[in-house]
Every structure is written in structure tokens, then in C-alpha cells.
Short mmCIF file of C-alpha atoms in Angstrom, two decimals:
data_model
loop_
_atom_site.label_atom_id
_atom_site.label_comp_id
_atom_site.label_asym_id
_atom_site.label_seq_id
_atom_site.Cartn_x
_atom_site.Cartn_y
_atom_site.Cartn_z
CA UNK A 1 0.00 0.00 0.00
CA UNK A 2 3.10 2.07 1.06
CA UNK A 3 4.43 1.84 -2.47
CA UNK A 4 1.32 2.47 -4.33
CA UNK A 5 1.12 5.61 -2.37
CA UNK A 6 4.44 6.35 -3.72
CA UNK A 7 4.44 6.05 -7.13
CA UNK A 8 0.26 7.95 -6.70
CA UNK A 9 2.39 10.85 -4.91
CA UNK A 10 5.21 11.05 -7.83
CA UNK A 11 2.69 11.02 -10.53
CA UNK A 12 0.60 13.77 -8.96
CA UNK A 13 3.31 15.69 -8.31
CA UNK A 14 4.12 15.38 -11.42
CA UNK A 15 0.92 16.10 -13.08
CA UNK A 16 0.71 19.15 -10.88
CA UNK A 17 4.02 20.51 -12.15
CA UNK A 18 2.86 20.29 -15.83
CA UNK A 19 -0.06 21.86 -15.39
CA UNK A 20 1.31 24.75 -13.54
CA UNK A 21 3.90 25.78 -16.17
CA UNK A 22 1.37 25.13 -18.77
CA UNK A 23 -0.65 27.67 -17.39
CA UNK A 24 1.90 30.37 -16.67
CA UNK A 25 3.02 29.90 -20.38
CA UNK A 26 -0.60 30.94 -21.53
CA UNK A 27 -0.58 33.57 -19.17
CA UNK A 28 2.36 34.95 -20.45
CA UNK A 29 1.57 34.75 -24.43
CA UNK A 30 -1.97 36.53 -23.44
CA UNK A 31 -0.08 39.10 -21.58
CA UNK A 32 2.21 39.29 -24.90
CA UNK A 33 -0.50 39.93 -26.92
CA UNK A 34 -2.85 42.27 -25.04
CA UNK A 35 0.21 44.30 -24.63
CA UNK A 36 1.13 44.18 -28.32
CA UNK A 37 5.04 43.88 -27.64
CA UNK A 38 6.10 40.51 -28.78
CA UNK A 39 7.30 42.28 -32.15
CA UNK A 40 9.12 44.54 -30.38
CA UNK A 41 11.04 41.69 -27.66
CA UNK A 42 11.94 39.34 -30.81
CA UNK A 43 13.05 42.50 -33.02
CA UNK A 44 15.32 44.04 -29.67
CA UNK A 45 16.36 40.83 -27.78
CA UNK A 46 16.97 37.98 -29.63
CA UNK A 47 19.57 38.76 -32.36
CA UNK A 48 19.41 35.60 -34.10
CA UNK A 49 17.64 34.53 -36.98
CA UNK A 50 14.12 32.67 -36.09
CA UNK A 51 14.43 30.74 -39.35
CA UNK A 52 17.55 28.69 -39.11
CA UNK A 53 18.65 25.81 -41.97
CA UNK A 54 21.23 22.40 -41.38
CA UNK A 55 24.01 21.92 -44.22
CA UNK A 56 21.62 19.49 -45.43
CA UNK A 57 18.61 21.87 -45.68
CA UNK A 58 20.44 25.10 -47.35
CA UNK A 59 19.58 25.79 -50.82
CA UNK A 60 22.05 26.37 -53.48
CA UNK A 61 22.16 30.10 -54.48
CA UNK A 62 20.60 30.26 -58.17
CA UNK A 63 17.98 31.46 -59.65
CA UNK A 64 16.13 28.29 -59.78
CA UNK A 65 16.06 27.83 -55.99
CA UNK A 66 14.74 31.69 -55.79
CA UNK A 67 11.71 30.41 -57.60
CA UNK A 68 9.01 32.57 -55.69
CA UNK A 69 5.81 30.18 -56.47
CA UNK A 70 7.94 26.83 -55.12
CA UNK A 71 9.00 28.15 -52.12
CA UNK A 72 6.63 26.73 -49.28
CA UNK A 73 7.02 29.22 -46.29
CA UNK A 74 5.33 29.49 -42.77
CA UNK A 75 3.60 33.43 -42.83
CA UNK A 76 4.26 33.41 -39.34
CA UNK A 77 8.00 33.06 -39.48
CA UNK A 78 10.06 36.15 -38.27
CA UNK A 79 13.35 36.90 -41.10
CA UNK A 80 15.81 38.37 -39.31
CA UNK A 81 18.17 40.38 -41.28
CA UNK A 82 18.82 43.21 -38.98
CA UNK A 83 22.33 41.89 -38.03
CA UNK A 84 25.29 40.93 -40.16
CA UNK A 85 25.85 37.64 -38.74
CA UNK A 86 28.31 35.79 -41.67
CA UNK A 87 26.03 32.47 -42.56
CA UNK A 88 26.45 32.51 -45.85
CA UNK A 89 30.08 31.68 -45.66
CA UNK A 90 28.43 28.42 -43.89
CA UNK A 91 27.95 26.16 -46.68
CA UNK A 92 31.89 26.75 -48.10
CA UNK A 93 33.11 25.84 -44.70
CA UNK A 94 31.60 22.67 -44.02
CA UNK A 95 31.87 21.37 -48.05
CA UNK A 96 36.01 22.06 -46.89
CA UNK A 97 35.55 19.18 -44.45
CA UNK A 98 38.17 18.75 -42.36
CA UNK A 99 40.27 21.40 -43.79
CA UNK A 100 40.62 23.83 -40.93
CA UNK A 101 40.28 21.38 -38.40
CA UNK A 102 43.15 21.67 -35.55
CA UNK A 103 43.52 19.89 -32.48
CA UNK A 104 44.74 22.13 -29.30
CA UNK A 105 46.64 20.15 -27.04
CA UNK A 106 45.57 20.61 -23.06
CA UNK A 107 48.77 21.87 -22.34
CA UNK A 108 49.24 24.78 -24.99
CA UNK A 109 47.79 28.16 -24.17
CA UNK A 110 48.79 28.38 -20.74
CA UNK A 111 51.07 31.44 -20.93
CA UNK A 112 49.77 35.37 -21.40
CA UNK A 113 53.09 36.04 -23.51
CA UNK A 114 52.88 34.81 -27.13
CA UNK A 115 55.93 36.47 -28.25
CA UNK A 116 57.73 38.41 -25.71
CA UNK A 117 60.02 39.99 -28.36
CA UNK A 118 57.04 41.44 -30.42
CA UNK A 119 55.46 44.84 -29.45
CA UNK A 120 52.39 42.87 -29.21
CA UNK A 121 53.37 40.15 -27.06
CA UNK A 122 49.72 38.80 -27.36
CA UNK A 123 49.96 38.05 -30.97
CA UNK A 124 50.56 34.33 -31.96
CA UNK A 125 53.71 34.27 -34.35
CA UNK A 126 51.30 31.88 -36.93
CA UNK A 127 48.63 34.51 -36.88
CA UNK A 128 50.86 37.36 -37.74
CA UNK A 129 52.55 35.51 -40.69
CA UNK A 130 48.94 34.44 -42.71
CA UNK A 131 47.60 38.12 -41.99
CA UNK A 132 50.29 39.43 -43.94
CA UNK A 133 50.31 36.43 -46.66
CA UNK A 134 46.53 36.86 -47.14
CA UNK A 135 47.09 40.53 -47.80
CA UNK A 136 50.11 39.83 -50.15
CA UNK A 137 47.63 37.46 -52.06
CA UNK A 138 44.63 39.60 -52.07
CA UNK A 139 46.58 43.15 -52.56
CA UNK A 140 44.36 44.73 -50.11
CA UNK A 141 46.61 46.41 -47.85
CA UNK A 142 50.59 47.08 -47.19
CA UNK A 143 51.81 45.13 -44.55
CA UNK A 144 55.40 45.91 -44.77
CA UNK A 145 56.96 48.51 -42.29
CA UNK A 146 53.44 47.45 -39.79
CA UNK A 147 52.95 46.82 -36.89
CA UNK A 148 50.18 44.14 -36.50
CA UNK A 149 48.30 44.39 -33.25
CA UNK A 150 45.51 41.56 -32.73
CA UNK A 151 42.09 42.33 -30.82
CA UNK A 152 38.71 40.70 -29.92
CA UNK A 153 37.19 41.69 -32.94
CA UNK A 154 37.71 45.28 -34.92
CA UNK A 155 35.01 46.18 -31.95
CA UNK A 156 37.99 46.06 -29.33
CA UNK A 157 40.33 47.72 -31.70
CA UNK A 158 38.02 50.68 -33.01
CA UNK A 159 38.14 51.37 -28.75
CA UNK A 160 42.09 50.54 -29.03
CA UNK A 161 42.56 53.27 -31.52
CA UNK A 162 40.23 56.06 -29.67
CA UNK A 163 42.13 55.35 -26.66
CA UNK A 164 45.60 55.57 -28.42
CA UNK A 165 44.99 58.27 -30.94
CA UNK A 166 43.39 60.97 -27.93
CA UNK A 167 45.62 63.61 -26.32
CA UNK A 168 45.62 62.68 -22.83
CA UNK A 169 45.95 65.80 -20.89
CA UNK A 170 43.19 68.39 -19.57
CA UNK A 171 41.95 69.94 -23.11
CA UNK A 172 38.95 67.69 -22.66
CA UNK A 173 37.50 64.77 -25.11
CA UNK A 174 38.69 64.80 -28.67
CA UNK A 175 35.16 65.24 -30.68
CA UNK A 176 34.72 61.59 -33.42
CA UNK A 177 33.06 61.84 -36.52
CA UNK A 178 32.34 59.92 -39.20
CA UNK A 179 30.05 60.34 -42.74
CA UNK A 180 26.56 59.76 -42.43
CA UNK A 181 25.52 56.98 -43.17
CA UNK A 182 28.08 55.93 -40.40
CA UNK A 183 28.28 52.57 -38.86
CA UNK A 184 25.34 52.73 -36.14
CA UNK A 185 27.50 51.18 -33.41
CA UNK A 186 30.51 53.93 -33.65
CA UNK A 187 27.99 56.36 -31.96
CA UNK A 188 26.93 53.45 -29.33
CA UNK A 189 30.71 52.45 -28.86
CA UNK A 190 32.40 56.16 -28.90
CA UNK A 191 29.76 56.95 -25.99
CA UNK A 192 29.56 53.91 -24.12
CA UNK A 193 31.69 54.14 -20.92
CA UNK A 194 31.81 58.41 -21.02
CA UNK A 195 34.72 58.68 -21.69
CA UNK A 196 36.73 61.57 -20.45
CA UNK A 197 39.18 61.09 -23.37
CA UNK A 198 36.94 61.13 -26.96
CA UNK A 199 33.19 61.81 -27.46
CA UNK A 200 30.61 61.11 -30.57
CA UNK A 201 31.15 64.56 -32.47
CA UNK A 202 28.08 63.16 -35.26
CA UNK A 203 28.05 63.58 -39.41
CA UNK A 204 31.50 64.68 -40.88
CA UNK A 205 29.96 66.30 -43.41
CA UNK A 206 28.45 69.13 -41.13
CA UNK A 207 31.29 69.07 -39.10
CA UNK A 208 33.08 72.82 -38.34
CA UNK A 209 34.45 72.87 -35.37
CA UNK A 210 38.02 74.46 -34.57
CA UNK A 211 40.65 71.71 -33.06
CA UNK A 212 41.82 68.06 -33.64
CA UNK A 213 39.57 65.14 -34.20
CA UNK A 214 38.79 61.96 -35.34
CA UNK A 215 37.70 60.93 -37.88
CA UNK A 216 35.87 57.61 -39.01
CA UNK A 217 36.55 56.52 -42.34
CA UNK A 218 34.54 53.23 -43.51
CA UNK A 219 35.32 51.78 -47.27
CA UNK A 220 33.21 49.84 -48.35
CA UNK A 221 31.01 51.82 -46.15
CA UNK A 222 28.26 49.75 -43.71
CA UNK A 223 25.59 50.72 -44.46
CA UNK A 224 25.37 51.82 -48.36
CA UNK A 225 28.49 49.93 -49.22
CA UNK A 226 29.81 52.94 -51.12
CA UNK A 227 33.70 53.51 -51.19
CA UNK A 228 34.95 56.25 -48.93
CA UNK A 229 37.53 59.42 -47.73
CA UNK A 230 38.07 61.34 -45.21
CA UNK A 231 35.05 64.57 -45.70
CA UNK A 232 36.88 66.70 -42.91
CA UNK A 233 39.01 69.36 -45.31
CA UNK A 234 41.48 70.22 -41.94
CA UNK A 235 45.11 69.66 -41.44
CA UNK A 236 44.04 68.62 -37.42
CA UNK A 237 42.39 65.58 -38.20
CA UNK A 238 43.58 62.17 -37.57
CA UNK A 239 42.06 58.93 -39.34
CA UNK A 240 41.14 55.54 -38.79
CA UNK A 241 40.19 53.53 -41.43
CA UNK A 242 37.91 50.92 -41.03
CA UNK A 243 38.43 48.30 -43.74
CA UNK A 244 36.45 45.54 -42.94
CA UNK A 245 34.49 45.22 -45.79
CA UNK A 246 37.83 45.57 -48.59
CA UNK A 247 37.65 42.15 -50.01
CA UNK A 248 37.19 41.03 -53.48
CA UNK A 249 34.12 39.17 -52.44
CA UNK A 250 32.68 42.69 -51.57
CA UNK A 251 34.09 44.98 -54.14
CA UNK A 252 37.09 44.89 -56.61
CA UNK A 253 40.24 45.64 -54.98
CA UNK A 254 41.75 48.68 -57.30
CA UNK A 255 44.97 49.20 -55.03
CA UNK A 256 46.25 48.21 -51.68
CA UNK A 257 45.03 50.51 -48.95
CA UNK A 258 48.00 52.24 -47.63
CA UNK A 259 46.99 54.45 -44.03
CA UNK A 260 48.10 54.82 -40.38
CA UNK A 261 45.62 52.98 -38.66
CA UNK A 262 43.81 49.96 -41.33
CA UNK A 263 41.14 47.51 -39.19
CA UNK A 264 40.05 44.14 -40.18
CA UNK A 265 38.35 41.18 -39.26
CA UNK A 266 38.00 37.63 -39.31
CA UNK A 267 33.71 38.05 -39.01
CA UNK A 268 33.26 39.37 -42.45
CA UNK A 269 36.75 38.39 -44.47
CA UNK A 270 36.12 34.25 -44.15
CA UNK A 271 32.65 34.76 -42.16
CA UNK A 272 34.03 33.47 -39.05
CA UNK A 273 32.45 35.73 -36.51
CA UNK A 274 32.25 33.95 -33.73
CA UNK A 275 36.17 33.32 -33.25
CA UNK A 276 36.00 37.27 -32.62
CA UNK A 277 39.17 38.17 -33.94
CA UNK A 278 40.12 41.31 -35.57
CA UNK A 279 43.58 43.17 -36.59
CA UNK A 280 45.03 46.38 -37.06
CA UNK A 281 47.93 47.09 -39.16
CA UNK A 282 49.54 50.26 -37.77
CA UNK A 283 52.32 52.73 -39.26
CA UNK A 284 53.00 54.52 -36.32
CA UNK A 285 54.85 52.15 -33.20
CA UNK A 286 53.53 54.73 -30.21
CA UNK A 287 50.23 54.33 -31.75
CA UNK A 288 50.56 50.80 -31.79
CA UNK A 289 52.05 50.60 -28.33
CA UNK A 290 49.11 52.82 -26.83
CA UNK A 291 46.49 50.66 -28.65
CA UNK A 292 48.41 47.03 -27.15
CA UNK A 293 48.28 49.25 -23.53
CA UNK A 294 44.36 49.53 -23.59
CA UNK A 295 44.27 45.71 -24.70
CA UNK A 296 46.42 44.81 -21.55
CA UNK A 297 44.30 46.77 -19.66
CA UNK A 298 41.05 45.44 -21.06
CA UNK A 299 41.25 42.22 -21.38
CA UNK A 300 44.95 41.14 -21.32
CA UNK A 301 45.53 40.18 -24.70
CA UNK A 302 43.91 38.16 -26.95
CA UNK A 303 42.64 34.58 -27.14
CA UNK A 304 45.45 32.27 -28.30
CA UNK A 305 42.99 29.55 -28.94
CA UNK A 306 40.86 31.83 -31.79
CA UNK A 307 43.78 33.32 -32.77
CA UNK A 308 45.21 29.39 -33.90
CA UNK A 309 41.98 29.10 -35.18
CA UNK A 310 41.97 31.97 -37.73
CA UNK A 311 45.80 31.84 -38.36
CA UNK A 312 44.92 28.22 -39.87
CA UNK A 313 41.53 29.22 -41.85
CA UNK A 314 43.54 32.47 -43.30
CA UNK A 315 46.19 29.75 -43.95
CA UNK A 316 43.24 27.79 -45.69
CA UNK A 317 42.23 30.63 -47.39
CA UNK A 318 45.40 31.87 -49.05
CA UNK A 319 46.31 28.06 -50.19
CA UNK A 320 42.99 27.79 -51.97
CA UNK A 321 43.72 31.26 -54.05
CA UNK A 322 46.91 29.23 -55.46
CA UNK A 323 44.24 25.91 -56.21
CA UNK A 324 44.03 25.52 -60.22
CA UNK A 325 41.85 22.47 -59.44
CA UNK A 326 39.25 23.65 -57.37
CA UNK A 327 37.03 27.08 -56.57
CA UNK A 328 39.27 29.63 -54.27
CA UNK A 329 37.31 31.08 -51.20
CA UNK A 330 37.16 34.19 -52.73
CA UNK A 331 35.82 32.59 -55.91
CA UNK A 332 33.15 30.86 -53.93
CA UNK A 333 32.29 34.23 -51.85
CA UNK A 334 32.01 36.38 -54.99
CA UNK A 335 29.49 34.29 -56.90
CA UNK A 336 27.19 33.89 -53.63
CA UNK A 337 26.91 37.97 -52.93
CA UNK A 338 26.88 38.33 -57.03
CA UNK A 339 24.02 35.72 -57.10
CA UNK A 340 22.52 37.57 -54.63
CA UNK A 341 22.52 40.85 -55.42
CA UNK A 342 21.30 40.29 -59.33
CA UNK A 343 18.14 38.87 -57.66
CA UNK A 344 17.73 41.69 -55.34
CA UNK A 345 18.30 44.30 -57.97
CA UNK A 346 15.59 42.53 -60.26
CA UNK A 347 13.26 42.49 -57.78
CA UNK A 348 13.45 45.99 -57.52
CA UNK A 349 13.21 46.34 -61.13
CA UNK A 350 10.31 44.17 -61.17
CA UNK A 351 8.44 45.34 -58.49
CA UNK A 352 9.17 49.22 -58.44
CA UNK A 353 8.46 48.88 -54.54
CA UNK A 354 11.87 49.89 -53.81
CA UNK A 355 15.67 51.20 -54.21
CA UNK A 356 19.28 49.74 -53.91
CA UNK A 357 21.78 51.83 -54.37
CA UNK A 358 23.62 51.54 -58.26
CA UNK A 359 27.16 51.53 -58.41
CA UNK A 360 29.99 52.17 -60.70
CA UNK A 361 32.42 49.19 -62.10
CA UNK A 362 35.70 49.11 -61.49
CA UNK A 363 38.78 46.64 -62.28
CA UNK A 364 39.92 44.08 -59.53
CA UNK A 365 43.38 43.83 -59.65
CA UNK A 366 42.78 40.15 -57.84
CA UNK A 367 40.38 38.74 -60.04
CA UNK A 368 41.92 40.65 -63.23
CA UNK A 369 38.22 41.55 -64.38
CA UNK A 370 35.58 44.54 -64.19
CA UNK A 371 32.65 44.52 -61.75
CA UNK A 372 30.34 46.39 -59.51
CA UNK A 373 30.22 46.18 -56.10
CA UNK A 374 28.31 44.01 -54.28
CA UNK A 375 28.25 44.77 -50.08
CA UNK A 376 27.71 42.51 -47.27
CA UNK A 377 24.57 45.26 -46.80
CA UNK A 378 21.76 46.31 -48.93
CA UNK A 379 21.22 50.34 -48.16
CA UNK A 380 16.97 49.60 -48.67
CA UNK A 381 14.77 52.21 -49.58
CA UNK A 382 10.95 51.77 -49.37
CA UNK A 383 8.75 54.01 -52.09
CA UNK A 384 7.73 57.63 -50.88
CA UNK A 385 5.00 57.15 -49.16
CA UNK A 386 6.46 54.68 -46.47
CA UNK A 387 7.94 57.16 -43.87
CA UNK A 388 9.20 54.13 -41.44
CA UNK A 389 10.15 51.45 -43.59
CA UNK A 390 11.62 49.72 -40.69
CA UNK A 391 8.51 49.06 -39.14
CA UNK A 392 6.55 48.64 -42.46
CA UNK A 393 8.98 45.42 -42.86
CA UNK A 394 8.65 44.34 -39.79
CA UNK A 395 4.57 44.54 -39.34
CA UNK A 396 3.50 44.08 -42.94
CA UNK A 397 6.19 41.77 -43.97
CA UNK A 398 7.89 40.34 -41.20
CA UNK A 399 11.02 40.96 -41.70
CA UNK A 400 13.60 42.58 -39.07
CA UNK A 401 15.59 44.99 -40.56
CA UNK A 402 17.86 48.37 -39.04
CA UNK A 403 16.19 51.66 -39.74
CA UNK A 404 18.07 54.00 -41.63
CA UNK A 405 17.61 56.85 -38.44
CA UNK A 406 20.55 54.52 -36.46
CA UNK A 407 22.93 55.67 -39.10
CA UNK A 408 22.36 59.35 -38.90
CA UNK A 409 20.22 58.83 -42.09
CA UNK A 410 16.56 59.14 -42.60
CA UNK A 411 13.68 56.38 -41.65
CA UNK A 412 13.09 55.59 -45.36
CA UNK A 413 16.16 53.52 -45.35
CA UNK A 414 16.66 50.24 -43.74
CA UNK A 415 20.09 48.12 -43.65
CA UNK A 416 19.53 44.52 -45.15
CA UNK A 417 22.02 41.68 -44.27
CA UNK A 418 23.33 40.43 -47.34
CA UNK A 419 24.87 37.59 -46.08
CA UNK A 420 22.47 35.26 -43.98
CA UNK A 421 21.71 31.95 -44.76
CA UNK A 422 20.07 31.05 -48.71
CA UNK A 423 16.69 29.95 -46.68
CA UNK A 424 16.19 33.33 -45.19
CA UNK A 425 17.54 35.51 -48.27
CA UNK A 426 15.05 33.45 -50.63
CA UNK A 427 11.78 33.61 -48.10
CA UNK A 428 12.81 37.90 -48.06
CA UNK A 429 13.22 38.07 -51.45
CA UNK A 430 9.91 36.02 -51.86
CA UNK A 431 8.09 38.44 -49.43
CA UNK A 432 9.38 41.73 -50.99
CA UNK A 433 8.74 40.69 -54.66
CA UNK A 434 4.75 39.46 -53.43
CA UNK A 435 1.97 41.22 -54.49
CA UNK A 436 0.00 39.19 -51.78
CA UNK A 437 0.88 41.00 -49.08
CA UNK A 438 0.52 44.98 -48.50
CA UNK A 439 2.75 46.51 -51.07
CA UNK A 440 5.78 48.07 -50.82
#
């Protein structure tokens, strides 16, 4: 009887427990929708993509797998294109195998110092050497007579580089501008922790204040993808070039960028984001010393672990470019974004809904031929009438996007990853080009 009692006491218990968090869950999706706000918590808190695909369930990028009428799609499903996570690198990677697989012994990694005879003690010797063979291959920036310092990410650097490039005595914060549209996180970044040192100065184009500053210079810009230079016309500014975007997958590479502070990264060269490793080739050796100081003091150098892990893809990477037998990286990279982008340019020109920006050819000295480019972001501009665009995609269409007004730009506009997954990219481009939803 004992027992029976038991096993009656575990089930109820059980039963009870079921029925309890059954009911708070409908008490919290009634709440969600008398309050209206669940657009708002999936648009703001969850940065990843609703719809996600396996290797096995990606579609090749063509124009038969953008075939509108085949694709079978839940109208409930959220696209999230608002951030420019790298997936479309995805299906390269894994048809590579085993290729940039490495195996990190236990023991390795134990020390801070990586090379205690480099200025940048932090950076892994293998690293250093493929960052400045991948540019040598690609001809996207001088290496020689650099110094390379390695970061979490061009995010860590960009704050490297404020901190190193400030005057650091009492004539107050060093004003940062860059040309609108700008990068919506330098705003969010330059402001972040108050500094005492540098402060948001906005749009360089408007910009007329007396006195050093910074200045911001993106190319290929995020968000129109437009090349850039410095706007500023004053002998007092000092430059950073962000240069994550300068790859031949992106745009053609005309010349090798030659400045005093160049930043790149891992997330959107190979797509490998999540190893969060970015570098900064530097002319100047107290500039590069300042910006390894704040690194110490931030997070004490760098990963060694990621830092392996992109010195061997970069390794992959560069080896592929000399492959006669087989697709290079870069070869694989450019025909996804030009796949893409001849879709999303002839839905515009079929639909007359909305804009892309045009662009001008130029030669690619590394692919030896004449093309447009073709950015990691579309800068998206609904018709007239649609003031918010933003939140036209995201009610009517359900699609997340970035509203133009968090680039210093107008509401019209929305940024459009480029460079998600061929499941997503075909379901917007499905959505955008229907005349069974509300037009655009």
C-alpha cells in the first residue's frame, strides 16, 4: 500500500508541475499579446535569426532555388536580417571538411606572452605571418613597415585606436566623426563608458568645429556599401580607417590601402564571426604601443585559442587562391553575394516597390576583371510614401531589418544583411517581390 502511495504521490506531483507551467506559459503569451510587444522583444532581444537551416537543408544560391511560387514558407516566421551575422560563408566551410580542423593540445595556451620579443606580445607568431600572406595574395593592404596588433574583434580595436589616438591631458575629449551613413554602433561604442578622453562629435559632413579630431573613415562603407575618404578638409584631423568590408568578395580591390591605422576582421573576411578576432595594421609604433596598452588593460591580450583558429583558416584561405583544381574562397564568396545581389536588384526592377543603391564598375586587380560592387549590406529604400520602412517590414512583412535613423540617415532607409543563410535571403526576397501582401 506504502508503495502504491508512492508512485500515486510522484505522478501527482508530477501532473501538478505540468499543469502549472502550462498555465503560466498561456498567461504569459496573453499578456504578450494584449500588450502588443512581442514584435518589439523578438526585433530588440533575440539577435538571431528565427528561421535557421542544417548543411543538409540550405539551398544552393541560383535562380532556380529563388523560384518565388515553389517556395513553401510558414507566414508566421520572423526573417531576421537586422544583423550581419556571416552564414552565408556556412555552406563553403563545411563542403572544406576537415580542412581547418586543428587539435589544441591541453597543455598549450597556458602562458599570457605569445611572443615576448614582439610589441604585441599577445599576438601568436602563426597569426601574424597568414595576416600578412593573405594581404600579399589579395593586394588589399601594405603590410610591410606594420605593426600588427591583434584584438577581440575590430570592436575592441576601433576602442584601441580612440584610446591611443586621444591627447591625454586636460583639453577635454577629442570630438569623433564619421560620414553619415556611419556605422550605427561607432555612436553606441564612442559613448559607451563616457569617456573623459573622446566623445561622438556626429556627421562629418556638417562638421566645423576648430581643433583636432577623429575621424571615421569606412570603405566599403556599412551601411550603403559605397567607397569612402576622409570629408573633414582640416590639417588637425587624424584617421582611422575601417576596412572591414575591402575584399574582393565585396568589391574589386583597385589598389592596396595604404593608411596609419587599417582595421580588419575575421567576421566578415572568411565569415568566421564567432572566433572574434580582428587586426590592425599600424604605421606609427607609439600608436601601436598605446592601442596594445588599452588591450592589456582590457582584457589582457587576446585569445590564443581563436587566434590558432583563424591563423589556420587564413592559412586555408590563401592556399585555396593558389588551387588551379578547385574554386578559391574568394571565388566561392564572390558568386554567392553576385548571385545575390542580381536577384535583389531585379526584384526591384520588377516590383518598383523599392531602391538599392547603383554603383559604378571598377577593375579588380585580384580577379583581373571589371565589376560592380556588391556589399555585405543592402542600403533599402521603401517608395515615398512609407515614412518608417523599418517598421513597415517588420509589421506588414515580417522581416527585421535596421532603420536607416541609427545611421544618422533618414527612416526611409533600412540596412539589409546580405549575407544570412540562402533559406532566409530566398523567403525575403519572396516576401518583398509578393503582391499578396501589402505593397511596398
Amino acid at each position: 500500500m506504502g508503495k502504491i502511495l508512492r508512485v500515486l504521490s510522484w505522478r501527482n506531483m508530477l501532473v501538478l508541475s505540468l499543469a502549472i507551467n502550462f498555465s503560466l506559459i498561456l498567461k504569459i503569451l496573453k499578456g504578450d499579446r494584449e500588450r502588443g510587444d512581442s514584435w518589439d522583444r523578438t526585433a530588440y532581444v533575440s539577435i538571431w535569426p528565427v528561421v535557421s537551416t542544417t548543411a543538409s537543408g540550405s539551398s544552393s544560391l541560383s535562380s532556380a532555388s529563388c523560384n518565388y511560387s515553389k517556395i513553401e514558407e510558414d507566414d508566421d516566421r520572423i526573417i531576421n536580417l537586422k544583423f550581419g551575422d556571416p552564414t552565408v560563408y556556412e555552406t563553403y566551410w563545411q563542403e572544406n571538411g576537415e580542412v581547418t580542423t586543428m587539435v589544441i593540445p591541453g597543455w598549450q595556451s597556458l602562458s599570457y606572452f605569445s611572443d615576448e620579443n614582439n610589441l604585441c606580445w599577445f599576438l601568436e607568431p602563426e597569426l601574424g605571418k597568414e595576416i600578412v600572406r593573405v594581404h600579399k595574395v589579395v593586394g588589399n593592404a601594405v603590410t610591410q613597415d606594420r605593426y600588427i596588433v591583434v584584438g577581440t574583434g575590430s570592436t575592441q580595436l576601433y576602442q584601441a585606436a580612440l584610446y591611443a589616438l586621444s591627447p591625454h591631458d586636460d583639453s577635454g575629449p577629442i570630438n569623433v566623426v564619421s560620414t553619415a551613413p556611419y556605422y550605427s554602433s561607432y555612436p553606441l561604442i564612442t559613448d559607451y563608458l563616457k569617456s573623459g578622453l573622446y566623445r561622438w562629435g556626429g556627421d562629418a559632413k556638417t562638421y566645423k568645429e576648430d581643433g583636432p579630431y577623429i575621424e571615421l573613415v569606412t570603405s566599403p562603407n556599412n551601411p550603403d556599401g559605397f567607397l569612402r575618404e576622409s570629408v573633414v578638409n582640416s590639417s588637425k584631423g587624424i584617421l582611422i580607417h575601417d576596412l572591414a568590408y575591402y575584399w574582393p568578395q565585396y568589391t574589386p580591390i583597385t589598389s592596396a590601402a595604404d593608411h596609419d591605422v587599417m582595421l580588419f576582421t575575421a567576421s566578415k573576411s572568411t565569415g568566421h564571426a564567432g572566433m572574434r578576432i580582428g587586426w590592425a595594421l599600424v604605421k606609427g609604433r607609439e600608436t601601436a604601443r598605446k592601442m596594445i596598452e588599452y588591450i592589456e588593460l582590457n582584457t589582457i591580450g587576446v585569445s590564443k585559442d581563436s587566434q590558432l583558429r583563424v591563423a589556420k583558416v587564413l592559412k586555408v584561405v590563401s592556399d585555396s587562391c593558389g588551387n588551379e583544381t578547385a574554386k578559391s574562397f574568394f571565388d566561392h564568396s564572390y558568386d554567392a553575394m553576385y548571385e545575390r545581389w542580381k536577384l535583389l536588384k531585379q526584384a526591384a526592377k520588377d516590383t518598383k516597390r523599392f531602391s538599392v543603391p547603383d554603383f559604378a564598375s571598377q577593375r579588380c586587380n585580384f580577379f583581373g576583371r571589371v565589376f560592380e560592387p556588391q556589399p555585405a549590406f543592402a542600403w533599402f529604400k521603401c517608395r515615398e510614401e512609407i515614412v518608417d520602412c523599418e517598421k513597415f517590414l517588420r509589421e506588414e512583412k515580417k522581416i527585421l531589418t535596421k532603420s536607416g535613423k541609427h545611421f544618422g540617415d533618414e527612416q526611409s532607409y533600412v540596412r539589409i544583411s546580405m549575407l544570412d543563410r540562402d533559406t532566409n535571403f530566398n523567403i525575403f526576397l519572396h516576401r518583398i517581390s509578393s503582391s499578396s501582401n501589402s505593397t511596398l
